[in-house]
PDB file of C-alpha atoms in Angstrom:
ATOM      1  CA  MET K   6      -0.005  -0.084  -0.196  1.00  0.00           C
ATOM      2  CA  ALA K   7       1.609   3.247  -0.968  1.00  0.00           C
ATOM      3  CA  ASN K   8       1.999   5.788   1.536  1.00  0.00           C
ATOM      4  CA  SER K   9      -0.930   8.424   1.541  1.00  0.00           C
ATOM      5  CA  ARG K  10       0.323  12.010   2.117  1.00  0.00           C
ATOM      6  CA  LYS K  11      -1.247  15.755   1.872  1.00  0.00           C
ATOM      7  CA  LEU K  12       2.029  16.774   0.999  1.00  0.00           C
ATOM      8  CA  VAL K  13       4.892  15.153  -0.598  1.00  0.00           C
ATOM      9  CA  ILE K  14       8.416  17.090  -1.603  1.00  0.00           C
ATOM     10  CA  ILE K  15      10.682  15.895  -4.077  1.00  0.00           C
ATOM     11  CA  GLY K  16      14.711  17.187  -3.261  1.00  0.00           C
ATOM     12  CA  SER K  17      16.620  17.989  -0.384  1.00  0.00           C
ATOM     13  CA  GLY K  18      18.377  21.397  -1.159  1.00  0.00           C
ATOM     14  CA  ALA K  19      17.868  24.317   0.726  1.00  0.00           C
ATOM     15  CA  ALA K  20      14.572  24.480  -1.058  1.00  0.00           C
ATOM     16  CA  ALA K  21      13.316  21.343  -0.409  1.00  0.00           C
ATOM     17  CA  TYR K  22      13.679  21.960   3.206  1.00  0.00           C
ATOM     18  CA  THR K  23      12.612  25.210   4.166  1.00  0.00           C
ATOM     19  CA  ALA K  24       9.194  23.619   2.163  1.00  0.00           C
ATOM     20  CA  ALA K  25       9.617  20.877   4.450  1.00  0.00           C
ATOM     21  CA  ILE K  26       9.959  22.729   7.738  1.00  0.00           C
ATOM     22  CA  TYR K  27       6.972  25.531   6.778  1.00  0.00           C
ATOM     23  CA  ALA K  28       4.724  22.626   6.217  1.00  0.00           C
ATOM     24  CA  ALA K  29       5.394  20.418   9.060  1.00  0.00           C
ATOM     25  CA  ARG K  30       4.551  23.331  11.375  1.00  0.00           C
ATOM     26  CA  ALA K  31       1.527  24.119   9.442  1.00  0.00           C
ATOM     27  CA  ASN K  32       0.835  20.330  10.369  1.00  0.00           C
ATOM     28  CA  LEU K  33       0.949  18.930   6.820  1.00  0.00           C
ATOM     29  CA  ASN K  34       2.942  16.192   7.786  1.00  0.00           C
ATOM     30  CA  PRO K  35       5.234  16.275   4.603  1.00  0.00           C
ATOM     31  CA  LEU K  36       7.454  13.038   3.095  1.00  0.00           C
ATOM     32  CA  VAL K  37      10.692  14.061   1.745  1.00  0.00           C
ATOM     33  CA  PHE K  38      12.197  11.852  -0.963  1.00  0.00           C
ATOM     34  CA  GLY K  39      15.793  13.447  -0.569  1.00  0.00           C
ATOM     35  CA  GLY K  40      17.385  11.257  -3.382  1.00  0.00           C
ATOM     36  CA  VAL K  41      21.098   9.561  -2.384  1.00  0.00           C
ATOM     37  CA  SER K  42      22.737  12.137  -1.737  1.00  0.00           C
ATOM     38  CA  LEU K  43      21.013  14.393   0.359  1.00  0.00           C
ATOM     39  CA  GLY K  44      21.902  18.225   0.137  1.00  0.00           C
ATOM     40  CA  GLY K  45      22.054  19.263  -3.129  1.00  0.00           C
ATOM     41  CA  GLN K  46      24.658  21.680  -4.664  1.00  0.00           C
ATOM     42  CA  LEU K  47      25.633  22.936  -1.040  1.00  0.00           C
ATOM     43  CA  MET K  48      26.989  19.740  -0.526  1.00  0.00           C
ATOM     44  CA  ILE K  49      30.336  20.714  -2.987  1.00  0.00           C
ATOM     45  CA  THR K  50      30.364  24.196  -1.711  1.00  0.00           C
ATOM     46  CA  SER K  51      32.792  24.532   0.416  1.00  0.00           C
ATOM     47  CA  ASP K  52      32.521  28.531   2.794  1.00  0.00           C
ATOM     48  CA  VAL K  53      29.452  30.067   2.548  1.00  0.00           C
ATOM     49  CA  GLU K  54      29.572  33.429   3.328  1.00  0.00           C
ATOM     50  CA  ASN K  55      25.859  34.689   2.299  1.00  0.00           C
ATOM     51  CA  PHE K  56      23.365  32.985   4.127  1.00  0.00           C
ATOM     52  CA  PRO K  57      21.915  35.394   6.387  1.00  0.00           C
ATOM     53  CA  GLY K  58      22.248  34.292  10.382  1.00  0.00           C
ATOM     54  CA  PHE K  59      25.926  33.072  10.051  1.00  0.00           C
ATOM     55  CA  PRO K  60      29.007  35.742  11.125  1.00  0.00           C
ATOM     56  CA  GLU K  61      31.247  33.765  10.784  1.00  0.00           C
ATOM     57  CA  PRO K  62      31.362  31.339   7.166  1.00  0.00           C
ATOM     58  CA  VAL K  63      29.778  28.248   7.129  1.00  0.00           C
ATOM     59  CA  LEU K  64      30.532  24.788   5.066  1.00  0.00           C
ATOM     60  CA  GLY K  65      28.140  24.107   2.743  1.00  0.00           C
ATOM     61  CA  PRO K  66      27.238  20.414   4.036  1.00  0.00           C
ATOM     62  CA  GLU K  67      26.979  22.097   7.500  1.00  0.00           C
ATOM     63  CA  LEU K  68      24.380  24.568   6.389  1.00  0.00           C
ATOM     64  CA  MET K  69      22.624  21.716   5.338  1.00  0.00           C
ATOM     65  CA  GLU K  70      22.685  19.206   8.059  1.00  0.00           C
ATOM     66  CA  ARG K  71      21.503  21.709   9.903  1.00  0.00           C
ATOM     67  CA  MET K  72      18.710  22.165   7.911  1.00  0.00           C
ATOM     68  CA  LYS K  73      18.250  18.774   7.996  1.00  0.00           C
ATOM     69  CA  ARG K  74      18.335  18.148  11.457  1.00  0.00           C
ATOM     70  CA  GLN K  75      15.527  20.851  11.712  1.00  0.00           C
ATOM     71  CA  CYS K  76      13.372  18.960   9.620  1.00  0.00           C
ATOM     72  CA  GLU K  77      13.436  15.881  11.592  1.00  0.00           C
ATOM     73  CA  ARG K  78      13.313  17.735  14.974  1.00  0.00           C
ATOM     74  CA  LEU K  79       9.859  18.729  13.424  1.00  0.00           C
ATOM     75  CA  GLY K  80       9.246  14.949  12.734  1.00  0.00           C
ATOM     76  CA  VAL K  81       9.584  15.083   8.890  1.00  0.00           C
ATOM     77  CA  GLU K  82      10.649  12.157   7.206  1.00  0.00           C
ATOM     78  CA  ILE K  83      13.186  11.720   5.048  1.00  0.00           C
ATOM     79  CA  ILE K  84      13.480   8.934   2.831  1.00  0.00           C
ATOM     80  CA  PRO K  85      17.086   8.749   0.526  1.00  0.00           C
ATOM     81  CA  GLU K  86      15.599   7.573  -2.906  1.00  0.00           C
ATOM     82  CA  PHE K  87      15.414   9.534  -6.017  1.00  0.00           C
ATOM     83  CA  VAL K  88      12.060   9.876  -7.481  1.00  0.00           C
ATOM     84  CA  SER K  89      12.348   8.364 -10.993  1.00  0.00           C
ATOM     85  CA  LYS K  90       8.351   8.196 -11.812  1.00  0.00           C
ATOM     86  CA  THR K  91       5.329  10.563 -11.659  1.00  0.00           C
ATOM     87  CA  ASP K  92       1.663  10.665 -12.499  1.00  0.00           C
ATOM     88  CA  PHE K  93       0.311  13.884 -12.116  1.00  0.00           C
ATOM     89  CA  SER K  94      -2.800  12.896 -14.244  1.00  0.00           C
ATOM     90  CA  ASN K  95      -4.956  11.766 -11.863  1.00  0.00           C
ATOM     91  CA  ARG K  96      -5.556  12.592  -8.537  1.00  0.00           C
ATOM     92  CA  PRO K  97      -4.629  11.832  -5.691  1.00  0.00           C
ATOM     93  CA  LEU K  98      -1.213  12.520  -7.362  1.00  0.00           C
ATOM     94  CA  SER K  99       1.398  10.049  -7.162  1.00  0.00           C
ATOM     95  CA  VAL K 100       5.185   9.770  -7.407  1.00  0.00           C
ATOM     96  CA  GLU K 101       7.831   6.226  -7.409  1.00  0.00           C
ATOM     97  CA  THR K 102      11.286   5.622  -6.032  1.00  0.00           C
ATOM     98  CA  THR K 103      13.815   4.219  -8.137  1.00  0.00           C
ATOM     99  CA  GLU K 104      13.718   1.361  -4.908  1.00  0.00           C
ATOM    100  CA  GLY K 105       9.787   0.838  -6.056  1.00  0.00           C
ATOM    101  CA  LYS K 106       8.544   2.983  -2.980  1.00  0.00           C
ATOM    102  CA  SER K 107       5.234   5.032  -3.634  1.00  0.00           C
ATOM    103  CA  ALA K 108       3.626   7.687  -2.348  1.00  0.00           C
ATOM    104  CA  MET K 109       0.030   9.547  -2.922  1.00  0.00           C
ATOM    105  CA  ALA K 110       0.039  12.885  -2.188  1.00  0.00           C
ATOM    106  CA  GLU K 111      -2.900  15.583  -2.525  1.00  0.00           C
ATOM    107  CA  THR K 112      -0.190  18.177  -2.978  1.00  0.00           C
ATOM    108  CA  VAL K 113       3.431  17.948  -4.154  1.00  0.00           C
ATOM    109  CA  ILE K 114       6.346  20.096  -4.272  1.00  0.00           C
ATOM    110  CA  VAL K 115       9.077  19.722  -6.668  1.00  0.00           C
ATOM    111  CA  ALA K 116      12.612  21.174  -5.465  1.00  0.00           C
ATOM    112  CA  THR K 117      14.977  18.706  -7.508  1.00  0.00           C
ATOM    113  CA  GLY K 118      17.118  21.782  -8.276  1.00  0.00           C
ATOM    114  CA  ALA K 119      19.966  21.475 -11.087  1.00  0.00           C
ATOM    115  CA  ASN K 120      23.388  20.700 -11.991  1.00  0.00           C
ATOM    116  CA  ALA K 121      25.904  22.991 -12.946  1.00  0.00           C
ATOM    117  CA  LYS K 122      27.001  21.534 -16.339  1.00  0.00           C
ATOM    118  CA  LEU K 123      31.038  20.583 -15.985  1.00  0.00           C
ATOM    119  CA  LEU K 124      33.600  20.190 -18.198  1.00  0.00           C
ATOM    120  CA  GLY K 125      34.531  16.167 -17.130  1.00  0.00           C
ATOM    121  CA  LEU K 126      38.012  16.447 -15.682  1.00  0.00           C
ATOM    122  CA  GLU K 127      39.176  14.317 -12.996  1.00  0.00           C
ATOM    123  CA  SER K 128      41.466  17.442 -12.025  1.00  0.00           C
ATOM    124  CA  GLU K 129      38.290  19.215 -11.700  1.00  0.00           C
ATOM    125  CA  LYS K 130      36.380  16.962  -9.657  1.00  0.00           C
ATOM    126  CA  ARG K 131      39.509  16.778  -7.328  1.00  0.00           C
ATOM    127  CA  LEU K 132      39.380  20.801  -7.275  1.00  0.00           C
ATOM    128  CA  LEU K 133      35.967  21.446  -7.098  1.00  0.00           C
ATOM    129  CA  GLY K 134      35.670  24.502  -3.969  1.00  0.00           C
ATOM    130  CA  HIS K 135      39.224  24.659  -3.713  1.00  0.00           C
ATOM    131  CA  GLY K 136      39.603  27.413  -6.474  1.00  0.00           C
ATOM    132  CA  VAL K 137      37.345  25.249  -9.378  1.00  0.00           C
ATOM    133  CA  SER K 138      33.763  26.597  -8.940  1.00  0.00           C
ATOM    134  CA  ALA K 139      30.583  27.133 -11.121  1.00  0.00           C
ATOM    135  CA  CYS K 140      29.485  29.903  -9.141  1.00  0.00           C
ATOM    136  CA  ALA K 141      30.807  33.363  -9.466  1.00  0.00           C
ATOM    137  CA  THR K 142      28.103  34.640  -7.156  1.00  0.00           C
ATOM    138  CA  CYS K 143      28.716  32.308  -4.436  1.00  0.00           C
ATOM    139  CA  ASP K 144      32.599  32.326  -4.674  1.00  0.00           C
ATOM    140  CA  GLY K 145      33.856  35.386  -6.450  1.00  0.00           C
ATOM    141  CA  PHE K 146      34.856  37.252  -3.076  1.00  0.00           C
ATOM    142  CA  PHE K 147      37.486  34.602  -2.186  1.00  0.00           C
ATOM    143  CA  PHE K 148      39.601  35.557  -5.588  1.00  0.00           C
ATOM    144  CA  LYS K 149      40.116  39.070  -4.073  1.00  0.00           C
ATOM    145  CA  GLY K 150      42.927  40.461  -5.947  1.00  0.00           C
ATOM    146  CA  LYS K 151      43.910  37.220  -7.953  1.00  0.00           C
ATOM    147  CA  GLU K 152      43.857  35.945 -11.603  1.00  0.00           C
ATOM    148  CA  VAL K 153      40.935  33.754 -12.645  1.00  0.00           C
ATOM    149  CA  ALA K 154      39.751  32.557 -15.638  1.00  0.00           C
ATOM    150  CA  VAL K 155      36.201  31.700 -16.781  1.00  0.00           C
ATOM    151  CA  VAL K 156      35.289  28.580 -19.187  1.00  0.00           C
ATOM    152  CA  GLY K 157      32.112  29.524 -21.864  1.00  0.00           C
ATOM    153  CA  GLY K 158      30.812  31.665 -24.473  1.00  0.00           C
ATOM    154  CA  GLY K 159      27.657  32.372 -23.291  1.00  0.00           C
ATOM    155  CA  ASP K 160      25.345  34.869 -21.444  1.00  0.00           C
ATOM    156  CA  THR K 161      25.997  33.226 -17.978  1.00  0.00           C
ATOM    157  CA  ALA K 162      30.123  33.190 -18.825  1.00  0.00           C
ATOM    158  CA  MET K 163      29.931  36.833 -19.839  1.00  0.00           C
ATOM    159  CA  GLU K 164      27.789  37.898 -16.708  1.00  0.00           C
ATOM    160  CA  GLU K 165      29.869  35.165 -14.495  1.00  0.00           C
ATOM    161  CA  GLY K 166      33.096  37.070 -15.867  1.00  0.00           C
ATOM    162  CA  THR K 167      31.670  41.075 -15.235  1.00  0.00           C
ATOM    163  CA  PHE K 168      30.997  39.760 -11.826  1.00  0.00           C
ATOM    164  CA  LEU K 169      34.169  38.834 -11.237  1.00  0.00           C
ATOM    165  CA  THR K 170      35.974  41.913 -12.165  1.00  0.00           C
ATOM    166  CA  LYS K 171      34.883  43.571  -8.716  1.00  0.00           C
ATOM    167  CA  PHE K 172      37.136  41.212  -7.005  1.00  0.00           C
ATOM    168  CA  ALA K 173      39.875  39.416  -9.478  1.00  0.00           C
ATOM    169  CA  SER K 174      42.644  41.495 -10.651  1.00  0.00           C
ATOM    170  CA  LYS K 175      42.268  40.157 -14.046  1.00  0.00           C
ATOM    171  CA  VAL K 176      39.461  37.465 -15.531  1.00  0.00           C
ATOM    172  CA  THR K 177      40.551  35.457 -18.510  1.00  0.00           C
ATOM    173  CA  ILE K 178      37.363  34.404 -21.265  1.00  0.00           C
ATOM    174  CA  ILE K 179      38.529  30.942 -22.362  1.00  0.00           C
ATOM    175  CA  HIS K 180      36.053  29.995 -25.628  1.00  0.00           C
ATOM    176  CA  ARG K 181      36.387  27.478 -27.844  1.00  0.00           C
ATOM    177  CA  ARG K 182      34.705  29.019 -30.913  1.00  0.00           C
ATOM    178  CA  ASP K 183      36.168  32.611 -32.227  1.00  0.00           C
ATOM    179  CA  SER K 184      32.890  34.148 -31.370  1.00  0.00           C
ATOM    180  CA  LEU K 185      30.748  34.171 -28.938  1.00  0.00           C
ATOM    181  CA  ARG K 186      26.794  32.884 -28.191  1.00  0.00           C
ATOM    182  CA  ALA K 187      26.064  35.575 -25.696  1.00  0.00           C
ATOM    183  CA  SER K 188      23.384  38.064 -26.536  1.00  0.00           C
ATOM    184  CA  LYS K 189      24.974  41.542 -27.978  1.00  0.00           C
ATOM    185  CA  ILE K 190      24.365  43.801 -24.287  1.00  0.00           C
ATOM    186  CA  MET K 191      26.331  40.994 -22.507  1.00  0.00           C
ATOM    187  CA  GLN K 192      29.174  40.481 -25.141  1.00  0.00           C
ATOM    188  CA  ASP K 193      29.353  44.504 -25.191  1.00  0.00           C
ATOM    189  CA  ARG K 194      29.600  44.871 -21.452  1.00  0.00           C
ATOM    190  CA  ALA K 195      32.370  42.036 -21.271  1.00  0.00           C
ATOM    191  CA  LEU K 196      34.285  43.120 -24.310  1.00  0.00           C
ATOM    192  CA  LYS K 197      34.109  46.717 -23.007  1.00  0.00           C
ATOM    193  CA  ASN K 198      35.698  45.461 -19.595  1.00  0.00           C
ATOM    194  CA  PRO K 199      39.051  46.690 -19.434  1.00  0.00           C
ATOM    195  CA  LYS K 200      39.876  43.547 -16.757  1.00  0.00           C
ATOM    196  CA  ILE K 201      38.638  40.996 -18.897  1.00  0.00           C
ATOM    197  CA  LYS K 202      40.540  39.522 -21.542  1.00  0.00           C
ATOM    198  CA  PHE K 203      39.622  36.794 -24.161  1.00  0.00           C
ATOM    199  CA  ILE K 204      41.573  33.144 -24.576  1.00  0.00           C
ATOM    200  CA  TRP K 205      39.666  32.222 -28.467  1.00  0.00           C
ATOM    201  CA  ASN K 206      39.128  29.166 -30.002  1.00  0.00           C
ATOM    202  CA  SER K 207      40.782  26.980 -26.905  1.00  0.00           C
ATOM    203  CA  GLU K 208      39.455  24.161 -24.366  1.00  0.00           C
ATOM    204  CA  VAL K 209      40.788  23.399 -21.348  1.00  0.00           C
ATOM    205  CA  THR K 210      42.237  19.306 -21.294  1.00  0.00           C
ATOM    206  CA  ASP K 211      43.583  19.843 -17.685  1.00  0.00           C
ATOM    207  CA  ILE K 212      43.981  21.839 -14.348  1.00  0.00           C
ATOM    208  CA  LEU K 213      47.270  22.277 -12.647  1.00  0.00           C
ATOM    209  CA  GLY K 214      47.862  22.302  -8.726  1.00  0.00           C
ATOM    210  CA  ASN K 215      47.798  20.383  -5.353  1.00  0.00           C
ATOM    211  CA  GLY K 216      45.507  21.446  -3.049  1.00  0.00           C
ATOM    212  CA  SER K 217      43.980  24.178  -4.726  1.00  0.00           C
ATOM    213  CA  VAL K 218      44.410  26.170  -8.571  1.00  0.00           C
ATOM    214  CA  GLU K 219      47.711  26.777 -10.004  1.00  0.00           C
ATOM    215  CA  GLY K 220      46.886  27.068 -13.695  1.00  0.00           C
ATOM    216  CA  ILE K 221      45.134  25.210 -16.414  1.00  0.00           C
ATOM    217  CA  LYS K 222      46.215  23.425 -19.520  1.00  0.00           C
ATOM    218  CA  LEU K 223      44.992  24.976 -22.929  1.00  0.00           C
ATOM    219  CA  ARG K 224      44.270  23.170 -26.238  1.00  0.00           C
ATOM    220  CA  ASP K 225      43.923  25.515 -29.442  1.00  0.00           C
ATOM    221  CA  VAL K 226      41.106  23.707 -31.243  1.00  0.00           C
ATOM    222  CA  LYS K 227      42.609  24.542 -35.127  1.00  0.00           C
ATOM    223  CA  SER K 228      46.324  23.651 -34.573  1.00  0.00           C
ATOM    224  CA  GLY K 229      46.131  21.214 -31.534  1.00  0.00           C
ATOM    225  CA  ALA K 230      48.911  23.411 -29.962  1.00  0.00           C
ATOM    226  CA  GLN K 231      48.971  22.726 -26.160  1.00  0.00           C
ATOM    227  CA  THR K 232      49.530  25.808 -23.397  1.00  0.00           C
ATOM    228  CA  VAL K 233      49.635  26.311 -19.819  1.00  0.00           C
ATOM    229  CA  PHE K 234      47.985  29.348 -18.610  1.00  0.00           C
ATOM    230  CA  ASP K 235      48.623  30.577 -15.088  1.00  0.00           C
ATOM    231  CA  CYS K 236      45.601  31.233 -12.761  1.00  0.00           C
ATOM    232  CA  GLN K 237      44.445  30.997  -8.750  1.00  0.00           C
ATOM    233  CA  GLY K 238      40.735  30.168  -9.679  1.00  0.00           C
ATOM    234  CA  LEU K 239      38.636  28.303 -12.707  1.00  0.00           C
ATOM    235  CA  PHE K 240      35.071  29.473 -13.143  1.00  0.00           C
ATOM    236  CA  VAL K 241      33.019  27.048 -15.541  1.00  0.00           C
ATOM    237  CA  ALA K 242      30.249  29.066 -17.064  1.00  0.00           C
ATOM    238  CA  ILE K 243      29.026  26.602 -19.549  1.00  0.00           C
ATOM    239  CA  GLY K 244      25.382  26.160 -18.421  1.00  0.00           C
ATOM    240  CA  HIS K 245      22.790  24.269 -15.959  1.00  0.00           C
ATOM    241  CA  THR K 246      20.721  21.257 -16.297  1.00  0.00           C
ATOM    242  CA  PRO K 247      17.589  21.233 -14.141  1.00  0.00           C
ATOM    243  CA  THR K 248      16.882  17.998 -12.851  1.00  0.00           C
ATOM    244  CA  THR K 249      13.021  17.631 -13.888  1.00  0.00           C
ATOM    245  CA  ALA K 250      13.666  14.099 -16.651  1.00  0.00           C
ATOM    246  CA  PHE K 251      11.454  12.076 -14.508  1.00  0.00           C
ATOM    247  CA  LEU K 252       8.577  14.410 -14.594  1.00  0.00           C
ATOM    248  CA  ALA K 253       8.115  13.450 -18.755  1.00  0.00           C
ATOM    249  CA  GLY K 254       6.395  15.693 -19.536  1.00  0.00           C
ATOM    250  CA  GLN K 255       3.807  15.913 -16.650  1.00  0.00           C
ATOM    251  CA  VAL K 256       4.452  19.911 -16.026  1.00  0.00           C
ATOM    252  CA  THR K 257       5.158  22.387 -18.265  1.00  0.00           C
ATOM    253  CA  LEU K 258       8.924  22.947 -18.875  1.00  0.00           C
ATOM    254  CA  ASP K 259      10.575  25.907 -20.473  1.00  0.00           C
ATOM    255  CA  GLU K 260      12.744  25.841 -23.288  1.00  0.00           C
ATOM    256  CA  ASN K 261      15.900  25.121 -21.281  1.00  0.00           C
ATOM    257  CA  GLY K 262      14.149  22.169 -19.341  1.00  0.00           C
ATOM    258  CA  TYR K 263      13.279  24.513 -16.359  1.00  0.00           C
ATOM    259  CA  ILE K 264       9.915  23.887 -14.635  1.00  0.00           C
ATOM    260  CA  VAL K 265       7.688  27.192 -15.771  1.00  0.00           C
ATOM    261  CA  THR K 266       5.564  28.519 -12.623  1.00  0.00           C
ATOM    262  CA  ASP K 267       3.355  31.370 -12.052  1.00  0.00           C
ATOM    263  CA  GLY K 268       5.505  34.023 -10.000  1.00  0.00           C
ATOM    264  CA  ARG K 269       3.502  32.070  -7.267  1.00  0.00           C
ATOM    265  CA  THR K 270       5.524  28.659  -7.313  1.00  0.00           C
ATOM    266  CA  ARG K 271       2.317  27.161  -9.155  1.00  0.00           C
ATOM    267  CA  THR K 272       2.950  25.061 -11.943  1.00  0.00           C
ATOM    268  CA  SER K 273       0.611  24.182 -14.833  1.00  0.00           C
ATOM    269  CA  ILE K 274      -1.016  20.720 -12.465  1.00  0.00           C
ATOM    270  CA  PRO K 275      -3.230  22.637  -9.848  1.00  0.00           C
ATOM    271  CA  GLY K 276      -1.601  20.788  -6.699  1.00  0.00           C
ATOM    272  CA  VAL K 277       2.139  20.726  -8.407  1.00  0.00           C
ATOM    273  CA  PHE K 278       4.257  23.545  -7.096  1.00  0.00           C
ATOM    274  CA  ALA K 279       7.777  23.964  -8.111  1.00  0.00           C
ATOM    275  CA  ALA K 280      11.100  25.855  -5.819  1.00  0.00           C
ATOM    276  CA  GLY K 281      14.391  25.871  -5.981  1.00  0.00           C
ATOM    277  CA  ASP K 282      16.717  26.033  -8.741  1.00  0.00           C
ATOM    278  CA  VAL K 283      14.704  23.467 -10.610  1.00  0.00           C
ATOM    279  CA  MET K 284      12.355  26.472 -11.639  1.00  0.00           C
ATOM    280  CA  ASP K 285      15.092  29.341 -11.126  1.00  0.00           C
ATOM    281  CA  SER K 286      17.626  29.752 -14.208  1.00  0.00           C
ATOM    282  CA  ARG K 287      18.199  33.228 -12.846  1.00  0.00           C
ATOM    283  CA  TYR K 288      19.473  33.616  -9.536  1.00  0.00           C
ATOM    284  CA  ARG K 289      20.435  29.971  -7.883  1.00  0.00           C
ATOM    285  CA  GLN K 290      21.807  31.149  -4.426  1.00  0.00           C
ATOM    286  CA  ALA K 291      20.855  28.970  -1.721  1.00  0.00           C
ATOM    287  CA  ILE K 292      18.239  32.065   0.174  1.00  0.00           C
ATOM    288  CA  THR K 293      16.502  32.531  -3.003  1.00  0.00           C
ATOM    289  CA  ALA K 294      16.503  28.983  -2.782  1.00  0.00           C
ATOM    290  CA  ALA K 295      15.024  28.870   0.517  1.00  0.00           C
ATOM    291  CA  GLY K 296      12.304  31.559  -0.313  1.00  0.00           C
ATOM    292  CA  THR K 297      10.726  30.007  -2.710  1.00  0.00           C
ATOM    293  CA  GLY K 298      10.744  26.749  -0.823  1.00  0.00           C
ATOM    294  CA  CYS K 299       8.909  28.689   1.811  1.00  0.00           C
ATOM    295  CA  MET K 300       6.319  30.293  -0.807  1.00  0.00           C
ATOM    296  CA  ALA K 301       5.850  26.519  -1.928  1.00  0.00           C
ATOM    297  CA  ALA K 302       4.630  24.993   1.595  1.00  0.00           C
ATOM    298  CA  LEU K 303       2.476  28.561   2.176  1.00  0.00           C
ATOM    299  CA  GLU K 304       0.930  27.559  -1.579  1.00  0.00           C
ATOM    300  CA  ALA K 305       0.267  23.926  -0.912  1.00  0.00           C
ATOM    301  CA  GLU K 306      -1.455  24.569   2.192  1.00  0.00           C
ATOM    302  CA  ARG K 307      -3.781  27.346   1.014  1.00  0.00           C
ATOM    303  CA  PHE K 308      -4.716  25.097  -1.858  1.00  0.00           C
ATOM    304  CA  LEU K 309      -5.259  21.884   0.572  1.00  0.00           C
ATOM    305  CA  ALA K 310      -7.768  24.617   2.334  1.00  0.00           C
ATOM    306  CA  GLY K 311      -9.290  25.203   0.028  1.00  0.00           C
ATOM    307  CA  HIS K 312      -9.856  21.789  -1.705  1.00  0.00           C
TER     308      HIS K 312
END
């Protein structure tokens, strides 16, 4: 017999945990399917300095562990399994995990986040959080006076590069083509910035350093020539992939796979809400994810009260 709940939350980052905290306090008895590695993107973040209430930097995993413990103190059941299948075509709504567990729900909050696209290098994985980052807003502050590189050629790369000039002494954007994909306004802003330089027709083949980034190996895609570029940080800005494949057309997604909401976290299906990076391709911050998690829980409570 499937679990039957007023609310099921899918995900386990800042959005999911905040939704669970608010829902538990509203006596909705939420069930959280959090995936195998609980905690979301903050689990690969080192020092978090911009989350309110922490005068000293807090490690990303510690922040997530505190949120998880807060959920558990309020009686939230958290199941560390991935949701692989949903059926929102009938009521009650149903979800099923890769392990075969299932639940019926009157409302569902999807808070599965988005993963930064990475280069796929072993050294990138090893130095992630130690000079390699996929979020300038999160980590730019740690590169005051340092030379950094940004990989990418779209709006994200131009935005990250421009933002990093507030801290870094020099920003070099590395792009594998000889022209940018970014919108005209974003290109112009980056090209006119005196602190930004460009390396064209090049790809990163390795990241150098033990414990911290000391440089990167580049390959010219036209000549094949290999060079070493000295820098103290590498920001990978080649986009994000929202975790929405398991929804299989159940709710309306935009052209990049993000869940479309109405500004109040409501999706195209009544009773289904979305929070955090799975519906937010713009801000992608722990605090905005938490904020939308709160909104989604309050909207779910209102929906249940009206039905």
